[in-house]
Short mmCIF file of N, CA and C and ligand atoms in Angstrom, two decimals:
data_model
loop_
_atom_site.label_atom_id
_atom_site.label_comp_id
_atom_site.label_asym_id
_atom_site.label_seq_id
_atom_site.Cartn_x
_atom_site.Cartn_y
_atom_site.Cartn_z
N MET A 8 18.67 10.34 -4.55
CA MET A 8 17.92 10.06 -5.86
C MET A 8 18.82 10.42 -7.04
N MET A 9 19.05 9.40 -7.88
CA MET A 9 19.88 9.63 -9.07
C MET A 9 19.17 10.54 -10.06
N MET A 10 20.01 11.08 -11.09
CA MET A 10 19.48 11.85 -12.13
C MET A 10 18.66 11.01 -13.11
N TYR A 11 17.38 11.28 -13.15
CA TYR A 11 16.52 10.65 -14.13
C TYR A 11 15.75 11.74 -14.85
N HIS A 12 15.32 11.35 -16.10
CA HIS A 12 14.64 12.48 -16.91
C HIS A 12 13.25 12.52 -16.41
N GLU A 13 12.70 13.73 -16.71
CA GLU A 13 11.24 14.01 -16.43
C GLU A 13 10.48 13.23 -17.62
N PRO A 14 9.61 12.32 -17.27
CA PRO A 14 8.98 11.56 -18.36
C PRO A 14 8.20 12.48 -19.32
N VAL A 15 8.28 12.16 -20.56
CA VAL A 15 7.58 12.90 -21.63
C VAL A 15 6.17 12.43 -21.55
N LEU A 16 5.26 13.39 -21.72
CA LEU A 16 3.81 13.13 -21.72
C LEU A 16 3.38 12.46 -20.42
N LEU A 17 4.07 12.91 -19.34
CA LEU A 17 3.65 12.29 -18.07
C LEU A 17 2.16 12.42 -17.66
N HIS A 18 1.69 13.61 -17.66
CA HIS A 18 0.18 13.76 -17.25
C HIS A 18 -0.75 13.10 -18.30
N GLU A 19 -0.38 13.23 -19.54
CA GLU A 19 -1.27 12.71 -20.61
C GLU A 19 -1.30 11.16 -20.50
N SER A 20 -0.18 10.55 -20.18
CA SER A 20 -0.11 9.14 -20.20
C SER A 20 -0.86 8.61 -18.99
N ILE A 21 -0.74 9.28 -17.84
CA ILE A 21 -1.44 8.83 -16.62
C ILE A 21 -2.96 9.00 -16.84
N GLU A 22 -3.34 10.19 -17.37
CA GLU A 22 -4.72 10.45 -17.69
C GLU A 22 -5.36 9.37 -18.59
N ALA A 23 -4.58 8.91 -19.45
CA ALA A 23 -5.07 7.87 -20.48
C ALA A 23 -5.38 6.55 -19.79
N LEU A 24 -4.80 6.36 -18.58
CA LEU A 24 -5.16 5.14 -17.83
C LEU A 24 -6.53 5.18 -17.29
N ASN A 25 -7.10 6.40 -17.13
CA ASN A 25 -8.48 6.62 -16.70
C ASN A 25 -8.63 5.80 -15.34
N LEU A 26 -7.82 6.20 -14.31
CA LEU A 26 -7.67 5.58 -13.07
C LEU A 26 -9.01 5.37 -12.35
N SER A 27 -9.16 4.22 -11.79
CA SER A 27 -10.17 4.02 -10.79
C SER A 27 -9.42 3.93 -9.44
N ALA A 28 -9.97 4.67 -8.44
CA ALA A 28 -9.25 4.89 -7.17
C ALA A 28 -8.79 3.62 -6.48
N GLY A 29 -9.55 2.56 -6.54
CA GLY A 29 -9.18 1.33 -5.88
C GLY A 29 -8.56 0.28 -6.68
N GLY A 30 -8.17 0.64 -7.88
CA GLY A 30 -7.73 -0.28 -8.95
C GLY A 30 -6.27 -0.78 -8.66
N ILE A 31 -5.90 -1.85 -9.35
CA ILE A 31 -4.54 -2.38 -9.32
C ILE A 31 -3.87 -2.01 -10.62
N TYR A 32 -2.75 -1.36 -10.51
CA TYR A 32 -2.00 -0.86 -11.77
C TYR A 32 -0.59 -1.37 -11.69
N VAL A 33 0.02 -1.38 -12.95
CA VAL A 33 1.42 -1.80 -13.13
C VAL A 33 2.09 -0.77 -13.86
N ASP A 34 3.35 -0.42 -13.36
CA ASP A 34 4.33 0.39 -14.13
C ASP A 34 5.42 -0.60 -14.52
N ALA A 35 5.39 -0.99 -15.79
CA ALA A 35 6.34 -2.04 -16.13
C ALA A 35 7.78 -1.61 -16.29
N THR A 36 8.00 -0.30 -16.32
CA THR A 36 9.37 0.23 -16.56
C THR A 36 9.61 1.42 -15.52
N PHE A 37 9.77 1.09 -14.23
CA PHE A 37 9.88 2.08 -13.20
C PHE A 37 10.89 3.18 -13.28
N GLY A 38 12.12 2.86 -13.65
CA GLY A 38 13.16 3.88 -13.87
C GLY A 38 13.32 4.77 -12.68
N GLY A 39 13.15 6.09 -12.95
CA GLY A 39 13.25 6.96 -11.84
C GLY A 39 11.98 7.24 -11.11
N GLY A 40 10.95 6.46 -11.56
CA GLY A 40 9.68 6.51 -10.82
C GLY A 40 8.72 7.69 -11.06
N GLY A 41 8.98 8.39 -12.13
CA GLY A 41 8.15 9.56 -12.45
C GLY A 41 6.67 9.17 -12.68
N HIS A 42 6.54 8.16 -13.54
CA HIS A 42 5.15 7.69 -13.76
C HIS A 42 4.50 7.11 -12.54
N SER A 43 5.26 6.39 -11.81
CA SER A 43 4.69 5.81 -10.61
C SER A 43 4.25 6.75 -9.54
N LYS A 44 5.13 7.82 -9.41
CA LYS A 44 4.73 8.89 -8.43
C LYS A 44 3.49 9.61 -8.85
N GLU A 45 3.32 9.89 -10.05
CA GLU A 45 2.17 10.60 -10.54
C GLU A 45 0.93 9.70 -10.35
N LEU A 46 1.12 8.43 -10.68
CA LEU A 46 -0.01 7.55 -10.51
C LEU A 46 -0.44 7.40 -9.05
N LEU A 47 0.51 7.26 -8.16
CA LEU A 47 0.18 7.18 -6.79
C LEU A 47 -0.53 8.38 -6.21
N LYS A 48 -0.22 9.60 -6.77
CA LYS A 48 -0.92 10.78 -6.41
C LYS A 48 -2.46 10.71 -6.67
N GLN A 49 -2.78 9.97 -7.66
CA GLN A 49 -4.15 9.96 -8.10
C GLN A 49 -4.95 8.69 -7.64
N LEU A 50 -4.13 7.72 -7.05
CA LEU A 50 -4.73 6.46 -6.68
C LEU A 50 -5.28 6.59 -5.32
N GLY A 51 -6.44 5.92 -5.03
CA GLY A 51 -6.99 6.05 -3.67
C GLY A 51 -6.27 5.17 -2.64
N ALA A 52 -6.73 5.22 -1.46
CA ALA A 52 -6.12 4.46 -0.33
C ALA A 52 -6.18 3.00 -0.49
N GLN A 53 -7.14 2.43 -1.31
CA GLN A 53 -7.26 0.99 -1.49
C GLN A 53 -6.55 0.52 -2.75
N GLY A 54 -6.02 1.46 -3.58
CA GLY A 54 -5.41 1.16 -4.79
C GLY A 54 -4.06 0.44 -4.55
N LYS A 55 -3.57 -0.18 -5.59
CA LYS A 55 -2.21 -0.82 -5.50
C LYS A 55 -1.47 -0.54 -6.81
N LEU A 56 -0.15 -0.40 -6.63
CA LEU A 56 0.64 -0.19 -7.77
C LEU A 56 1.94 -1.14 -7.65
N PHE A 57 2.03 -2.00 -8.65
CA PHE A 57 3.20 -2.87 -8.83
C PHE A 57 4.07 -2.32 -9.93
N ALA A 58 5.41 -2.08 -9.66
CA ALA A 58 6.34 -1.53 -10.53
C ALA A 58 7.41 -2.53 -10.72
N PHE A 59 7.93 -2.57 -11.98
CA PHE A 59 9.01 -3.53 -12.48
C PHE A 59 10.23 -2.68 -12.99
N ASP A 60 11.35 -3.18 -12.60
CA ASP A 60 12.55 -2.64 -13.43
C ASP A 60 13.64 -3.59 -13.13
N GLN A 61 14.31 -4.07 -14.24
CA GLN A 61 15.42 -5.02 -14.00
C GLN A 61 16.81 -4.38 -13.69
N ASP A 62 16.84 -3.10 -13.75
CA ASP A 62 18.10 -2.35 -13.47
C ASP A 62 18.22 -2.11 -11.94
N ALA A 63 19.27 -2.60 -11.42
CA ALA A 63 19.39 -2.43 -9.91
C ALA A 63 19.48 -0.99 -9.57
N ASP A 64 19.95 -0.13 -10.40
CA ASP A 64 20.03 1.33 -10.06
C ASP A 64 18.67 1.87 -9.88
N ALA A 65 17.71 1.37 -10.69
CA ALA A 65 16.33 1.91 -10.59
C ALA A 65 15.78 1.47 -9.29
N THR A 66 16.10 0.31 -8.68
CA THR A 66 15.50 -0.08 -7.39
C THR A 66 16.02 0.77 -6.30
N ASN A 67 17.02 1.62 -6.49
CA ASN A 67 17.37 2.58 -5.47
C ASN A 67 16.37 3.65 -5.36
N ASN A 68 15.56 3.88 -6.37
CA ASN A 68 14.56 4.96 -6.38
C ASN A 68 13.24 4.57 -5.80
N THR A 69 13.20 3.45 -5.14
CA THR A 69 11.88 2.95 -4.70
C THR A 69 11.07 3.96 -3.84
N ILE A 70 9.85 3.81 -3.90
CA ILE A 70 8.89 4.77 -3.16
C ILE A 70 8.33 4.20 -1.91
N SER A 71 8.44 4.85 -0.84
CA SER A 71 7.93 4.39 0.46
C SER A 71 6.43 4.68 0.50
N ASP A 72 5.60 3.70 0.27
CA ASP A 72 4.14 3.92 0.18
C ASP A 72 3.44 2.56 0.31
N LYS A 73 2.58 2.34 1.21
CA LYS A 73 2.08 0.97 1.46
C LYS A 73 1.27 0.49 0.20
N ARG A 74 0.98 1.34 -0.72
CA ARG A 74 0.11 0.93 -1.83
C ARG A 74 1.15 0.39 -3.00
N PHE A 75 2.48 0.62 -2.70
CA PHE A 75 3.41 0.42 -3.78
C PHE A 75 4.36 -0.74 -3.57
N MET A 76 4.67 -1.49 -4.61
CA MET A 76 5.71 -2.46 -4.55
C MET A 76 6.66 -2.43 -5.73
N LEU A 77 7.91 -2.40 -5.54
CA LEU A 77 8.78 -2.35 -6.65
C LEU A 77 9.50 -3.75 -6.78
N ILE A 78 9.34 -4.35 -7.96
CA ILE A 78 9.85 -5.69 -8.17
C ILE A 78 11.07 -5.57 -9.13
N GLY A 79 12.23 -5.98 -8.64
CA GLY A 79 13.45 -5.80 -9.45
C GLY A 79 13.70 -6.84 -10.41
N HIS A 80 12.83 -7.06 -11.34
CA HIS A 80 12.89 -8.12 -12.38
C HIS A 80 12.49 -7.67 -13.70
N ASN A 81 12.78 -8.47 -14.77
CA ASN A 81 12.32 -8.18 -16.05
C ASN A 81 10.81 -8.24 -16.14
N PHE A 82 10.22 -7.33 -16.85
CA PHE A 82 8.74 -7.45 -16.91
C PHE A 82 8.18 -8.56 -17.65
N ARG A 83 9.06 -9.31 -18.26
CA ARG A 83 8.44 -10.57 -18.89
C ARG A 83 7.91 -11.48 -17.77
N PHE A 84 8.19 -11.24 -16.48
CA PHE A 84 7.72 -12.09 -15.44
C PHE A 84 6.45 -11.47 -14.78
N ILE A 85 5.91 -10.44 -15.42
CA ILE A 85 4.76 -9.76 -14.77
C ILE A 85 3.71 -10.66 -14.25
N LYS A 86 3.28 -11.53 -15.20
CA LYS A 86 2.08 -12.46 -14.93
C LYS A 86 2.43 -13.31 -13.66
N ARG A 87 3.62 -13.87 -13.65
CA ARG A 87 4.01 -14.72 -12.59
C ARG A 87 4.04 -13.94 -11.28
N PHE A 88 4.51 -12.72 -11.19
CA PHE A 88 4.60 -11.95 -9.91
C PHE A 88 3.19 -11.57 -9.51
N LEU A 89 2.36 -11.15 -10.49
CA LEU A 89 1.03 -10.59 -10.07
C LEU A 89 0.19 -11.73 -9.54
N LYS A 90 0.42 -12.95 -10.12
CA LYS A 90 -0.34 -14.15 -9.67
C LYS A 90 0.06 -14.41 -8.22
N TYR A 91 1.41 -14.32 -8.05
CA TYR A 91 1.92 -14.64 -6.59
C TYR A 91 1.34 -13.65 -5.61
N TYR A 92 1.23 -12.43 -6.05
CA TYR A 92 0.70 -11.40 -4.99
C TYR A 92 -0.80 -11.22 -5.09
N ASP A 93 -1.44 -12.17 -5.83
CA ASP A 93 -2.90 -12.19 -5.90
C ASP A 93 -3.41 -10.86 -6.34
N ALA A 94 -2.81 -10.40 -7.46
CA ALA A 94 -3.03 -9.03 -7.88
C ALA A 94 -3.55 -9.13 -9.37
N MET A 95 -4.20 -10.22 -9.74
CA MET A 95 -4.87 -10.26 -11.06
C MET A 95 -6.38 -10.35 -10.93
N PRO A 96 -7.07 -9.66 -11.89
CA PRO A 96 -6.63 -8.92 -12.95
C PRO A 96 -6.23 -7.55 -12.60
N VAL A 97 -5.48 -6.90 -13.39
CA VAL A 97 -5.11 -5.46 -13.17
C VAL A 97 -6.02 -4.49 -13.93
N SER A 98 -6.09 -3.34 -13.43
CA SER A 98 -7.02 -2.23 -14.07
C SER A 98 -6.30 -1.61 -15.18
N GLY A 99 -5.01 -1.53 -15.09
CA GLY A 99 -4.26 -0.89 -16.20
C GLY A 99 -2.77 -1.01 -16.06
N LEU A 100 -1.99 -0.79 -17.14
CA LEU A 100 -0.58 -1.00 -17.12
C LEU A 100 0.00 0.06 -17.97
N ILE A 101 1.19 0.71 -17.51
CA ILE A 101 1.95 1.63 -18.24
C ILE A 101 3.30 1.15 -18.49
N ALA A 102 3.85 1.28 -19.74
CA ALA A 102 5.20 0.82 -20.06
C ALA A 102 5.90 2.03 -20.80
N ASP A 103 6.96 2.57 -20.30
CA ASP A 103 7.66 3.58 -20.92
C ASP A 103 8.96 3.01 -21.40
N LEU A 104 8.77 2.37 -22.61
CA LEU A 104 9.86 1.42 -23.06
C LEU A 104 11.18 2.08 -23.43
N GLY A 105 12.17 1.49 -23.24
CA GLY A 105 13.55 1.85 -23.69
C GLY A 105 14.50 1.92 -22.53
N ILE A 106 15.52 2.78 -22.60
CA ILE A 106 16.44 3.07 -21.54
C ILE A 106 16.23 4.41 -21.00
N SER A 107 16.76 4.65 -19.83
CA SER A 107 16.59 5.98 -19.21
C SER A 107 17.85 6.80 -19.46
N SER A 108 17.69 8.08 -19.31
CA SER A 108 18.83 9.06 -19.48
C SER A 108 19.91 8.69 -18.47
N HIS A 109 19.50 8.32 -17.25
CA HIS A 109 20.51 7.89 -16.22
C HIS A 109 21.43 6.81 -16.73
N GLN A 110 20.84 5.84 -17.40
CA GLN A 110 21.69 4.73 -17.89
C GLN A 110 22.70 5.19 -19.01
N ILE A 111 22.37 6.26 -19.80
CA ILE A 111 23.26 6.74 -20.73
C ILE A 111 24.28 7.71 -20.09
N ASN A 112 23.86 8.42 -19.07
CA ASN A 112 24.72 9.52 -18.60
C ASN A 112 25.73 9.01 -17.51
N VAL A 113 25.56 7.78 -17.00
CA VAL A 113 26.56 7.33 -16.07
C VAL A 113 27.70 6.56 -16.94
N ALA A 114 28.85 7.23 -16.96
CA ALA A 114 29.89 6.78 -17.88
C ALA A 114 30.31 5.27 -17.65
N GLU A 115 30.44 4.90 -16.46
CA GLU A 115 30.83 3.49 -16.08
C GLU A 115 29.98 2.45 -16.64
N ARG A 116 28.71 2.83 -16.99
CA ARG A 116 27.89 1.82 -17.51
C ARG A 116 28.13 1.43 -18.94
N GLY A 117 28.87 2.34 -19.66
CA GLY A 117 29.38 1.97 -20.96
C GLY A 117 28.34 2.07 -22.09
N PHE A 118 27.19 2.73 -21.92
CA PHE A 118 26.22 2.91 -22.94
C PHE A 118 26.57 3.98 -23.90
N SER A 119 27.43 4.93 -23.52
CA SER A 119 27.67 6.09 -24.35
C SER A 119 29.18 6.17 -24.76
N ILE A 120 29.41 6.76 -25.96
CA ILE A 120 30.85 6.97 -26.39
C ILE A 120 31.27 8.42 -26.13
N ARG A 121 30.41 9.16 -25.43
CA ARG A 121 30.73 10.54 -25.08
C ARG A 121 31.74 10.66 -24.04
N PHE A 122 31.91 9.58 -23.22
CA PHE A 122 32.77 9.63 -22.06
C PHE A 122 34.09 8.72 -22.26
N ASP A 123 35.12 9.16 -21.64
CA ASP A 123 36.34 8.47 -21.67
C ASP A 123 36.63 8.01 -20.28
N CYS A 124 35.87 7.09 -19.80
CA CYS A 124 35.93 6.84 -18.41
C CYS A 124 36.81 5.69 -18.03
N CYS A 125 36.94 4.76 -18.97
CA CYS A 125 37.45 3.33 -18.48
C CYS A 125 38.75 3.00 -19.07
N THR A 126 39.62 4.02 -19.31
CA THR A 126 40.90 3.65 -19.89
C THR A 126 41.92 3.50 -18.72
C1 LIG B 7 12.47 5.06 -20.29
S1 LIG B 7 12.98 4.36 -18.67
C2 LIG B 7 11.48 4.61 -17.72
C3 LIG B 7 11.44 5.90 -17.07
C4 LIG B 7 10.34 6.02 -16.11
N1 LIG B 7 9.05 5.99 -16.67
C5 LIG B 7 10.48 7.26 -15.19
O1 LIG B 7 9.48 7.90 -14.99
O2 LIG B 7 11.55 7.55 -14.77
C6 LIG B 7 12.85 2.60 -19.10
C7 LIG B 7 13.12 1.78 -17.85
O3 LIG B 7 12.75 0.41 -18.24
C8 LIG B 7 13.61 -0.49 -17.73
N2 LIG B 7 13.49 -1.66 -18.54
C9 LIG B 7 13.75 -1.85 -19.91
N3 LIG B 7 13.44 -3.05 -20.38
C10 LIG B 7 12.98 -3.73 -19.19
C11 LIG B 7 12.54 -5.10 -19.00
N4 LIG B 7 12.34 -5.86 -20.01
N5 LIG B 7 12.14 -5.42 -17.77
C12 LIG B 7 12.20 -4.44 -16.77
N6 LIG B 7 12.59 -3.22 -16.90
C13 LIG B 7 13.01 -2.83 -18.18
C14 LIG B 7 14.99 0.16 -17.89
O4 LIG B 7 15.95 -0.36 -16.97
C15 LIG B 7 14.63 1.68 -17.56
O5 LIG B 7 14.90 1.87 -16.21
#
């Protein structure tokens, strides 16, 4: 598992979803999976969670759980994928928008000028 940050307001944001045990949920920005893991803890056996992240590194953090599916695409395609998986309508969606600390802290990715990696 790569270094990802502990999501800010993790419990508060999951609580705000007011989960129903058998509901269908979306994590639009999976990243290190912090929100998804917490959501799965509270979801019942019949619940489903679809997560999206367009960063290939994030897909390495996938969670092995039969209620969970990670889709390695931009979340602008959410509707298309959910229709395909017959998962509409959803009970709730969480989006932790932005980039992750992992993306900044890996020098080779070139997001930060703190590193002198690529000369
Ligand atoms: C702040 S991080 C999410 C952290 C995550 N909640 C966690 O618990 O680790 C944002 C993530 O959203 C992803 N992302 C940003 N824009 C996206 C988009 N349009 N479609 C899919 N993923 C996107 C980034 O690749 C990044 O992994």
